């Protein structure tokens, strides 16, 4: 059945679509609008530009393929332009002369995405590119594209099938969206291998349209592995022990022959880099990066796994306080054990030989104590989880046990979350190093389940008890003492710093660093820690709410897409999802980011000055019962939102940009 993914209305030849990638994408979205394929060109352009900001889409042949998934289209849609003035899409061989915009529905089926993957693969074929470069009419482009999209797989076409290969190579390709780069990389590698008599290659594209996994028998016989990816490789443990070449997916598109040569060299190397036994080692889950980058990623992994412990434990503690009163903390270890539903406690409970008074009694005190006990037990795992999953991020499953053990030792020695960070990195590094040893085959199966955890746990434990534990404990005690002693201007200054960090990059590394500082301190259970957490959470709520208010007050200062985003951004802000401000900051960073930072600083100062504390690590306004005093949270939030809203409106009013032309106006002008 013919494919109607592209029509002549969606093709422009030798057109001037502006000088930037954003200009080109907006015009291509206009073509799709004119063809009746979308009613939301701004949403479509915004999605494609957001994807372009993550990673450029320029490829070999002076081609660019901006692409996205978006609710703006209901079926796979293409638009094409041959530019009269090439535009820089960061391609490897110069500015792009031909540009495809590929748009897929958010809930697209695999069958539809397979059509798009066929186009992506065709873009590495010179004969197809020649048809695009020398097309005389839009009809010629549509014919060439439809020939590709409607072509069946040739029966005699088998990937990497060459006679008597000397080296067997397997490759896995994957990109962020799974639409284009995944399949372009796969075909580029296959074409580089086709015709060679020294290699047999099988490629497994892990894209949105699916792909048949490489047979285990071929993997077992493979001499080397190529990972070309921007996202996590699924089931990398299938390739454990194989020599590996690891790189971002675009390198396979631009330098497929070089990657094949590297894989062949790795197969011949007596001591190559190998795929580890763990399915989650950083080397196989992200492109090859420097050591500091890997450690940073592992720490973020640890934090992401730690947060559920903090969230569950913190909220349960807060519920315990809410139901049983704040003095429930004095009896949480005794009340759940001593009393029962048929023997409820009164206002006085015997604790440590002394009668201790409580503000609540009966079911309220009993249930509050149980909830508080569950939360307290959950909070006791926070440092161990942080340490364990940092090690997991560095060394995969073999790193979990030594990481958790190291974290528990940190708690025992009073080193707290600082010790957890250190033991996590140390356990992961040691586990990764031990896992890289070349051992006899009979021992290899014992390495991930016994040998690596044993040696790494022993090394981490000895290091903490004999060397690092007590110094780290002293540092932690000094830090807690400093936080506890903060009053007046010093507390306000810390609040300002926290607010500035939370509103700098909206979920980025700086924001995450402040959030880690806040959540990690919750395990200490001090008033100072709760005040820091409040400053973190309230300031993180400000940017989306302020920008939503700004779009409501002066809509004409914002693009139509930003106005639409503003209608829902306030809810993200109230939920403590700072990322709701990213679309605004990406489009106008020099006016939006400083304005939001001003509001964040105002929140931090106000929150600290009022002594607002929060016992929960997330939830925004929806965990209002965890704030003390609750009215202080509203005052601090209102101050921050007001400052940021006024600042961003003032900046946009005094420093105006050229107004954005709507697509309907563009079409009339054309």
XYZ file of C-alpha atoms in Angstrom:
670
model
C 0.000 0.000 0.000
C 1.502 3.391 -0.924
C 2.818 5.595 1.833
C 1.426 9.136 2.073
C 3.772 10.346 4.793
C 4.940 13.154 2.475
C 3.191 15.157 -0.274
C 4.329 17.884 -2.626
C 2.933 20.482 -0.236
C 5.512 19.319 2.298
C 8.478 19.885 -0.044
C 10.328 23.131 -0.752
C 13.202 23.353 -3.254
C 15.949 25.977 -3.228
C 14.181 27.963 -0.522
C 15.611 30.486 1.932
C 14.396 29.294 5.319
C 16.536 31.617 7.424
C 19.994 31.413 8.944
C 19.447 29.330 12.090
C 18.273 25.829 12.862
C 15.269 27.297 14.681
C 14.299 29.262 11.562
C 14.518 26.200 9.335
C 12.523 24.024 11.712
C 9.800 26.673 12.066
C 9.455 26.941 8.285
C 9.313 23.165 7.897
C 6.605 23.063 10.557
C 4.824 25.681 8.459
C 4.936 23.348 5.442
C 3.364 20.586 7.510
C 0.687 23.032 8.667
C -0.059 24.152 5.104
C -0.492 20.505 4.119
C -3.099 20.079 6.843
C -0.995 17.617 8.832
C -0.992 19.627 12.072
C -2.972 22.365 13.759
C -0.225 23.095 16.279
C 2.874 24.230 14.351
C 4.335 26.004 17.372
C 4.137 22.854 19.478
C 5.695 20.840 16.657
C 8.525 23.334 16.150
C 9.129 23.579 19.878
C 9.418 19.791 20.215
C 11.829 19.540 17.291
C 13.943 22.439 18.556
C 14.057 20.892 22.035
C 15.334 17.651 20.501
C 17.869 19.612 18.451
C 19.120 21.293 21.626
C 19.860 17.876 23.137
C 22.029 16.754 20.225
C 22.557 18.202 16.766
C 21.091 16.259 13.845
C 23.558 17.123 11.088
C 24.969 14.006 9.408
C 27.306 13.121 6.561
C 26.353 14.390 3.121
C 25.459 17.876 4.360
C 22.072 16.551 5.461
C 20.154 17.317 8.652
C 17.281 15.319 10.096
C 15.634 17.220 12.972
C 12.989 14.933 14.435
C 10.679 14.539 17.392
C 7.710 12.814 18.888
C 4.830 15.168 19.549
C 1.086 15.259 20.089
C 0.969 17.936 17.373
C 0.719 15.226 14.689
C -1.517 12.188 14.574
C 0.400 10.249 11.914
C 4.054 10.034 10.825
C 4.814 13.146 8.845
C 7.791 14.417 6.826
C 8.754 17.782 5.432
C 11.756 18.447 3.199
C 13.646 21.521 2.073
C 16.612 21.967 -0.225
C 18.098 25.203 1.066
C 19.336 27.992 -1.141
C 21.482 29.140 1.785
C 22.885 26.186 3.800
C 22.446 26.333 7.586
C 24.735 25.002 10.289
C 23.216 21.881 11.912
C 26.644 20.909 13.320
C 27.154 18.279 10.637
C 30.575 16.664 10.207
C 31.174 17.972 6.679
C 29.681 21.456 6.716
C 26.387 23.318 6.695
C 23.285 21.355 5.756
C 21.964 21.780 2.216
C 19.024 19.393 2.572
C 16.872 19.097 5.685
C 14.150 16.615 6.622
C 11.809 17.272 9.530
C 10.482 13.958 10.837
C 7.510 14.107 13.218
C 5.988 11.056 14.865
C 2.943 10.920 17.159
C 3.633 10.416 20.849
C 1.629 7.168 20.846
C 2.801 5.963 17.446
C 2.769 2.295 16.531
C 5.829 0.336 15.537
C 4.512 -0.039 12.016
C 4.490 3.734 11.537
C 7.933 4.199 13.044
C 9.325 1.521 10.729
C 8.504 3.819 7.821
C 10.575 6.564 9.413
C 13.476 4.216 10.109
C 13.552 3.307 6.401
C 14.049 6.961 5.505
C 16.802 7.341 8.100
C 18.620 4.375 6.615
C 18.254 5.700 3.089
C 20.009 8.924 4.048
C 23.363 7.120 4.181
C 22.962 5.929 0.570
C 24.600 8.168 -1.982
C 22.162 7.336 -4.778
C 19.222 8.528 -2.658
C 21.035 11.730 -1.705
C 21.748 12.453 -5.375
C 18.032 12.277 -6.145
C 17.384 14.861 -3.439
C 20.189 17.200 -4.502
C 19.217 17.229 -8.192
C 15.428 16.941 -7.980
C 13.724 19.218 -10.492
C 10.357 19.367 -8.758
C 8.660 18.474 -5.481
C 7.144 15.490 -7.295
C 10.664 14.087 -7.846
C 11.381 14.311 -4.101
C 8.072 12.691 -3.158
C 8.696 9.857 -5.635
C 12.199 9.234 -4.312
C 11.053 9.255 -0.690
C 8.054 7.017 -1.316
C 10.251 4.540 -3.202
C 12.320 4.235 -0.061
C 9.421 4.087 2.374
C 7.441 1.537 0.358
C 10.366 -0.663 -0.594
C 10.367 -4.180 0.844
C 13.383 -5.962 2.202
C 15.196 -7.878 -0.446
C 15.187 -11.594 0.163
C 18.886 -11.930 -0.456
C 19.788 -8.954 1.722
C 21.308 -10.251 4.943
C 23.160 -7.890 7.227
C 26.864 -8.280 7.087
C 26.635 -11.427 4.991
C 30.007 -11.951 3.322
C 31.824 -15.077 2.414
C 34.373 -16.495 4.819
C 34.646 -13.620 7.270
C 37.714 -13.480 9.460
C 36.199 -11.515 12.338
C 32.653 -11.609 13.656
C 31.398 -8.265 14.969
C 28.099 -7.486 16.674
C 26.832 -3.923 17.046
C 24.028 -2.242 18.974
C 22.776 1.222 18.050
C 20.359 3.446 19.969
C 19.551 7.142 20.192
C 17.461 9.332 22.467
C 14.261 9.234 20.417
C 14.808 5.925 18.654
C 13.536 7.326 15.369
C 16.409 8.337 13.118
C 19.964 8.106 14.404
C 19.456 4.541 15.628
C 18.744 3.246 12.140
C 21.140 5.540 10.315
C 23.966 4.267 12.509
C 22.901 0.682 11.886
C 22.886 1.115 8.103
C 26.128 3.106 8.088
C 27.899 0.272 9.906
C 26.324 -2.330 7.636
C 27.350 -0.472 4.496
C 30.875 -0.074 5.824
C 31.025 -3.836 6.428
C 29.384 -4.818 3.140
C 31.905 -5.950 0.554
C 34.714 -6.530 3.049
C 36.152 -10.001 3.252
C 37.623 -9.631 6.725
C 34.474 -9.070 8.790
C 30.934 -10.330 9.291
C 28.676 -7.815 11.025
C 25.253 -8.119 12.614
C 23.566 -4.975 13.951
C 20.768 -4.730 16.494
C 19.027 -1.336 16.285
C 17.284 -0.677 19.583
C 14.876 1.896 18.203
C 11.234 2.802 18.630
C 10.116 0.611 15.749
C 11.723 -2.396 17.356
C 14.286 -4.747 15.986
C 15.053 -8.430 16.174
C 17.693 -9.172 18.816
C 20.887 -10.742 17.593
C 20.854 -14.502 18.079
C 22.700 -15.657 21.233
C 24.667 -18.145 19.126
C 26.150 -15.382 16.984
C 26.922 -13.264 20.056
C 28.728 -16.214 21.621
C 30.899 -16.579 18.526
C 31.514 -12.831 18.101
C 35.048 -11.506 18.338
C 34.101 -7.942 19.360
C 31.162 -5.630 20.102
C 30.343 -2.099 18.956
C 28.067 0.013 21.159
C 26.939 3.191 19.351
C 24.429 4.793 21.671
C 23.153 7.854 23.473
C 20.912 5.960 25.893
C 21.148 2.814 27.967
C 21.860 -0.358 26.015
C 19.207 -2.953 26.787
C 20.509 -6.223 28.228
C 24.228 -5.480 27.739
C 25.083 -8.519 29.868
C 24.478 -10.641 26.738
C 27.812 -9.323 25.480
C 29.707 -9.763 28.759
C 33.404 -10.438 28.334
C 33.557 -9.376 24.682
C 36.045 -6.721 23.530
C 34.041 -3.522 23.089
C 34.203 -0.238 21.185
C 31.890 2.279 22.857
C 30.905 5.669 21.413
C 27.975 8.051 20.834
C 25.585 7.011 18.088
C 26.558 9.870 15.740
C 30.097 8.575 15.473
C 28.795 5.378 13.895
C 27.012 7.506 11.294
C 30.015 9.709 10.576
C 32.891 7.243 11.054
C 31.526 3.718 10.564
C 34.695 2.390 8.918
C 36.867 3.705 11.743
C 34.646 1.991 14.308
C 34.855 -1.295 12.420
C 38.640 -1.015 12.315
C 38.699 -0.331 16.052
C 36.506 -3.368 16.695
C 38.800 -5.561 14.616
C 41.813 -4.184 16.486
C 40.068 -4.823 19.824
C 39.400 -8.419 18.777
C 43.111 -8.878 18.105
C 44.225 -7.072 21.264
C 45.435 -9.368 24.024
C 44.106 -7.044 26.741
C 41.183 -5.061 25.276
C 38.471 -3.165 27.057
C 35.676 -5.673 27.628
C 31.949 -5.533 28.313
C 31.625 -6.167 32.060
C 29.488 -8.928 33.498
C 27.182 -6.358 35.103
C 24.200 -5.194 33.106
C 24.404 -1.667 34.501
C 28.023 -0.702 34.360
C 28.568 2.838 33.260
C 30.762 1.758 30.406
C 27.801 0.075 28.753
C 25.012 2.372 29.822
C 26.381 5.689 28.617
C 28.818 6.790 25.935
C 32.483 6.687 26.841
C 33.244 9.639 29.089
C 35.970 10.816 31.413
C 36.369 9.450 34.899
C 35.018 12.561 36.605
C 31.968 12.490 34.358
C 31.375 8.837 35.176
C 31.645 9.520 38.890
C 29.221 12.435 38.557
C 26.738 10.237 36.717
C 27.119 7.515 39.341
C 26.442 10.004 42.151
C 23.283 11.155 40.386
C 22.286 7.499 40.035
C 22.805 7.051 43.771
C 20.728 10.126 44.534
C 17.899 9.018 42.248
C 17.701 5.651 44.026
C 18.107 7.257 47.451
C 15.250 9.740 47.022
C 12.448 7.109 47.327
C 13.871 6.087 50.704
C 13.956 9.708 51.805
C 10.514 10.434 50.356
C 8.814 7.409 51.905
C 10.614 7.750 55.229
C 10.199 11.516 55.436
C 6.507 11.488 54.591
C 5.849 8.688 57.082
C 7.657 10.684 59.775
C 5.531 13.691 58.875
C 2.332 11.611 59.053
C 3.468 10.281 62.420
C 3.869 13.852 63.660
C 0.521 14.861 62.158
C -1.430 12.041 63.808
C 0.506 11.489 67.031
C 1.832 14.974 67.730
C 5.407 16.236 67.549
C 6.319 14.630 70.870
C 5.700 11.189 69.303
C 9.407 11.219 68.515
C 10.041 10.625 72.217
C 8.300 7.263 72.223
C 8.471 5.733 68.762
C 10.798 2.927 69.891
C 8.654 1.871 72.852
C 4.981 2.535 72.043
C 4.605 0.204 68.980
C 6.169 -2.677 70.941
C 4.611 -2.120 74.387
C 1.062 -1.350 73.281
C -1.465 -2.918 70.892
C -4.944 -2.194 69.436
C -6.459 -3.734 72.561
C -4.084 -1.953 74.934
C -3.799 1.645 73.790
C -1.450 4.164 75.458
C -2.637 7.043 77.621
C -1.184 10.519 77.899
C 1.741 9.172 79.937
C 3.982 6.298 78.860
C 6.722 4.559 80.825
C 9.951 5.096 78.868
C 13.337 4.224 80.344
C 11.851 3.874 83.798
C 10.248 7.326 83.736
C 6.697 8.403 82.923
C 6.868 10.565 79.792
C 3.896 12.850 78.968
C 2.434 13.044 75.432
C -0.008 15.523 73.940
C -2.050 12.732 72.308
C -3.267 9.389 73.577
C -5.145 6.286 72.448
C -5.341 5.464 68.755
C -3.804 8.785 67.696
C -0.625 8.255 69.707
C -0.425 4.549 68.870
C -0.849 4.965 65.078
C 1.375 8.044 65.071
C 4.125 6.073 66.807
C 3.788 3.190 64.318
C 3.981 5.525 61.314
C 6.911 7.341 62.858
C 8.675 4.029 63.513
C 8.255 2.881 59.899
C 9.521 6.234 58.646
C 12.477 6.205 61.024
C 13.475 2.720 59.883
C 13.205 3.855 56.261
C 15.380 6.877 56.945
C 18.048 4.608 58.425
C 18.572 3.159 54.932
C 19.164 6.528 53.273
C 22.969 6.662 53.530
C 23.343 2.970 52.735
C 21.105 3.358 49.665
C 23.072 6.399 48.506
C 26.351 4.537 48.837
C 25.046 1.285 47.396
C 23.566 2.807 44.283
C 26.544 5.050 43.612
C 28.582 1.850 43.538
C 25.878 0.312 41.368
C 26.216 3.210 38.935
C 29.959 2.559 38.640
C 30.144 -1.228 38.722
C 26.625 -2.565 38.269
C 25.143 -5.288 40.457
C 28.488 -6.462 41.912
C 28.891 -3.000 43.449
C 25.598 -2.981 45.372
C 26.636 -5.126 48.346
C 29.963 -3.383 49.072
C 28.268 -0.024 48.559
C 25.474 -0.774 51.026
C 27.947 -2.211 53.526
C 30.166 0.853 53.186
C 27.166 3.128 53.711
C 26.130 1.247 56.847
C 29.676 1.562 58.184
C 29.524 5.312 57.481
C 26.404 5.595 59.632
C 28.025 3.494 62.371
C 31.090 5.746 62.433
C 29.065 8.949 62.264
C 30.324 9.856 58.784
C 26.771 10.323 57.490
C 26.040 11.160 53.890
C 29.574 12.450 53.291
C 30.860 9.013 54.201
C 28.161 7.484 52.007
C 29.396 9.461 49.014
C 32.970 8.361 49.659
C 32.160 4.689 50.270
C 29.904 4.571 47.209
C 32.612 5.852 44.884
C 35.251 3.707 46.588
C 33.150 0.524 46.468
C 32.179 1.116 42.839
C 35.750 1.796 41.753
C 37.095 -1.286 43.528
C 34.292 -3.517 42.234
C 34.813 -2.233 38.703
C 38.570 -2.833 38.944
C 38.175 -6.369 40.289
C 35.592 -7.071 37.600
C 38.126 -6.136 34.928
C 40.499 -8.918 35.974
C 41.074 -11.690 33.460
C 40.300 -14.935 35.273
C 39.939 -18.603 34.274
C 36.570 -19.530 32.807
C 35.677 -21.709 35.821
C 36.102 -18.697 38.096
C 34.339 -16.161 35.880
C 30.847 -17.258 36.941
C 31.703 -16.669 40.601
C 33.115 -13.192 40.085
C 29.912 -11.076 40.041
C 28.062 -12.979 42.783
C 30.859 -13.779 45.236
C 34.411 -12.700 44.480
C 33.783 -9.057 43.529
C 31.345 -8.292 46.408
C 33.637 -10.060 48.888
C 36.850 -8.288 47.931
C 35.219 -4.882 47.441
C 33.343 -5.097 50.767
C 36.511 -6.119 52.583
C 38.516 -3.298 51.013
C 35.860 -0.666 51.742
C 35.342 -1.865 55.318
C 39.042 -1.882 56.146
C 39.530 1.523 54.550
C 36.687 3.055 56.547
C 37.614 1.512 59.912
C 41.374 2.003 59.617
C 41.706 5.231 57.599
C 38.745 7.327 56.553
C 35.859 6.644 58.929
C 36.839 8.757 61.917
C 38.137 11.778 59.916
C 34.931 11.770 57.845
C 32.905 11.495 61.046
C 34.649 14.557 62.438
C 33.931 16.478 59.237
C 30.267 15.473 59.404
C 30.038 16.470 63.073
C 31.619 19.842 62.271
C 29.174 20.373 59.400
C 26.183 19.522 61.568
C 27.497 21.815 64.298
C 27.889 24.640 61.818
C 24.361 24.158 60.486
C 22.924 23.977 64.005
C 24.718 27.178 65.021
C 23.469 29.182 62.058
C 21.345 32.109 63.081
C 20.483 35.515 61.687
C 22.533 36.689 58.719
C 24.503 33.457 58.271
C 21.313 31.410 57.863
C 19.861 33.992 55.480
C 23.057 33.944 53.392
C 22.863 30.155 53.125
C 19.237 30.475 52.059
C 20.211 32.951 49.342
C 22.874 30.583 48.015
C 20.450 27.651 48.008
C 17.819 29.716 46.180
C 20.286 30.867 43.541
C 21.417 27.283 42.909
C 17.877 25.880 42.709
C 16.843 28.492 40.134
C 19.957 28.408 37.975
C 19.413 25.411 35.701
C 15.989 23.967 36.654
C 16.856 20.338 37.327
C 20.406 20.504 35.975
C 23.662 19.761 37.832
C 23.645 22.926 39.967
C 19.999 22.449 40.930
C 20.667 18.778 41.721
C 23.670 19.677 43.887
C 21.478 21.914 46.060
C 18.776 19.257 46.198
C 21.283 16.584 47.258
C 22.475 18.899 50.024
C 18.920 19.317 51.263
C 17.755 15.702 51.089
C 20.957 14.209 52.454
C 20.662 16.356 55.564
C 17.148 15.090 56.333
C 18.583 11.883 57.750
C 20.156 13.968 60.557
C 16.688 15.002 61.748
C 17.782 18.443 63.013
C 15.878 21.723 62.787
C 18.677 23.182 60.645
C 18.344 20.295 58.176
C 14.584 20.819 57.935
C 15.079 24.551 57.299
C 17.537 23.821 54.485
C 15.074 21.372 52.935
C 12.338 24.014 53.081
C 14.557 26.574 51.341
C 15.400 24.007 48.663
C 11.809 22.980 47.971
C 10.150 26.405 48.115
C 12.754 28.046 45.871
C 12.464 25.175 43.390
C 8.737 25.862 43.120
C 9.201 29.494 42.082
C 10.312 29.460 38.387
C 7.357 27.612 36.792
C 4.807 29.517 38.898
C 6.417 32.901 38.217
C 6.635 32.298 34.474
C 3.031 31.107 34.408
C 1.986 34.330 36.155
C 4.088 36.406 33.760
C 2.449 34.863 30.685
C -0.953 35.624 32.200
C -0.116 39.241 33.049
C 1.703 40.227 29.818
C 1.012 37.515 27.254
C 2.259 39.674 24.374
C 5.821 39.443 25.717
C 5.843 35.674 25.153
C 5.579 33.468 22.091
C 2.340 31.538 21.443
C 4.100 28.324 22.477
C 5.266 29.906 25.734
C 1.752 31.164 26.410
C 0.441 27.621 26.055
C 3.185 26.261 28.299
C 2.386 28.906 30.901
C -1.160 27.626 31.249
C 0.095 24.442 32.928
C 3.494 25.487 34.302
C 1.980 26.725 37.585
C 0.855 23.205 38.463
C 4.357 21.877 37.892
C 5.687 24.591 40.156
C 3.249 23.799 42.936
C 4.365 20.165 42.640
C 8.060 21.166 42.978
C 8.906 20.272 39.372
C 11.395 23.003 38.469
C 11.779 21.573 34.960
C 8.529 23.312 34.037
C 10.607 26.469 33.448
C 12.984 24.857 30.940
C 11.042 25.776 27.747
C 11.135 29.447 28.752
C 14.806 29.385 29.724
C 15.853 27.524 26.571
C 14.182 30.143 24.370
C 15.376 33.192 26.317
C 18.112 32.267 28.818
C 19.658 35.699 29.349
C 16.457 37.253 30.609
C 14.671 34.293 32.179
C 17.452 32.667 34.228
C 18.671 35.800 36.096
C 15.056 36.758 36.825
C 14.329 33.342 38.302
C 17.540 33.431 40.343
C 16.446 36.721 41.924
C 13.223 35.100 43.051
C 15.067 32.034 44.308
C 17.382 34.188 46.394
C 14.389 36.056 47.825
C 12.709 32.752 48.749
C 15.820 31.355 50.425
C 16.340 34.499 52.474
C 12.679 34.771 53.498
C 12.341 31.081 54.334
C 15.450 31.099 56.500
C 14.502 34.367 58.179
C 11.112 32.920 59.142
C 12.642 29.630 60.261
C 10.467 27.544 57.932
C 11.240 23.830 58.078
C 10.123 20.951 55.830
C 10.246 17.314 56.840
C 9.512 15.948 53.355
C 11.946 15.968 50.409
C 9.349 16.432 47.661
C 5.736 17.278 46.974
C 5.753 21.061 46.981
C 2.524 22.574 48.264
C 0.844 19.164 48.386
C 2.808 18.199 51.507
C 1.878 21.394 53.324
C 1.408 19.491 56.579
C 5.168 18.827 56.647
C 6.022 22.554 56.807
C 6.487 24.286 60.124
C 5.247 26.994 60.242
C 2.995 26.335 57.267
C 2.150 30.007 56.815
C 5.865 30.787 56.466
C 5.974 28.602 53.377
C 3.217 30.639 51.725
C 4.902 33.936 52.578
C 8.281 32.803 51.222
C 6.699 31.378 48.064
C 4.662 34.522 47.447
C 7.748 36.727 47.854
C 9.784 34.622 45.431
C 7.042 34.424 42.803
C 6.439 38.177 42.987
C 10.147 39.009 42.626
C 10.691 36.620 39.691
C 7.506 37.679 37.905
C 8.319 41.377 38.155
C 11.942 40.752 37.161
C 11.171 38.708 34.048
C 8.462 41.116 32.872
C 10.782 44.067 33.402
C 13.621 42.355 31.547
C 11.404 41.446 28.599
C 9.872 44.924 28.499
C 13.170 46.825 28.613
C 15.163 44.411 26.447
C 12.784 43.465 23.672
C 13.476 40.895 20.986
C 12.083 40.849 17.499
C 8.465 39.681 17.750
C 7.718 36.160 16.621
C 5.696 35.878 13.425
C 2.813 33.458 13.576
C 2.578 30.677 11.011
C -0.663 31.972 9.641
C 0.999 35.335 8.946
C 3.945 33.579 7.341
C 1.661 31.702 5.010
C -0.152 34.891 3.987
C 3.169 36.585 3.268
C 4.266 33.653 1.159
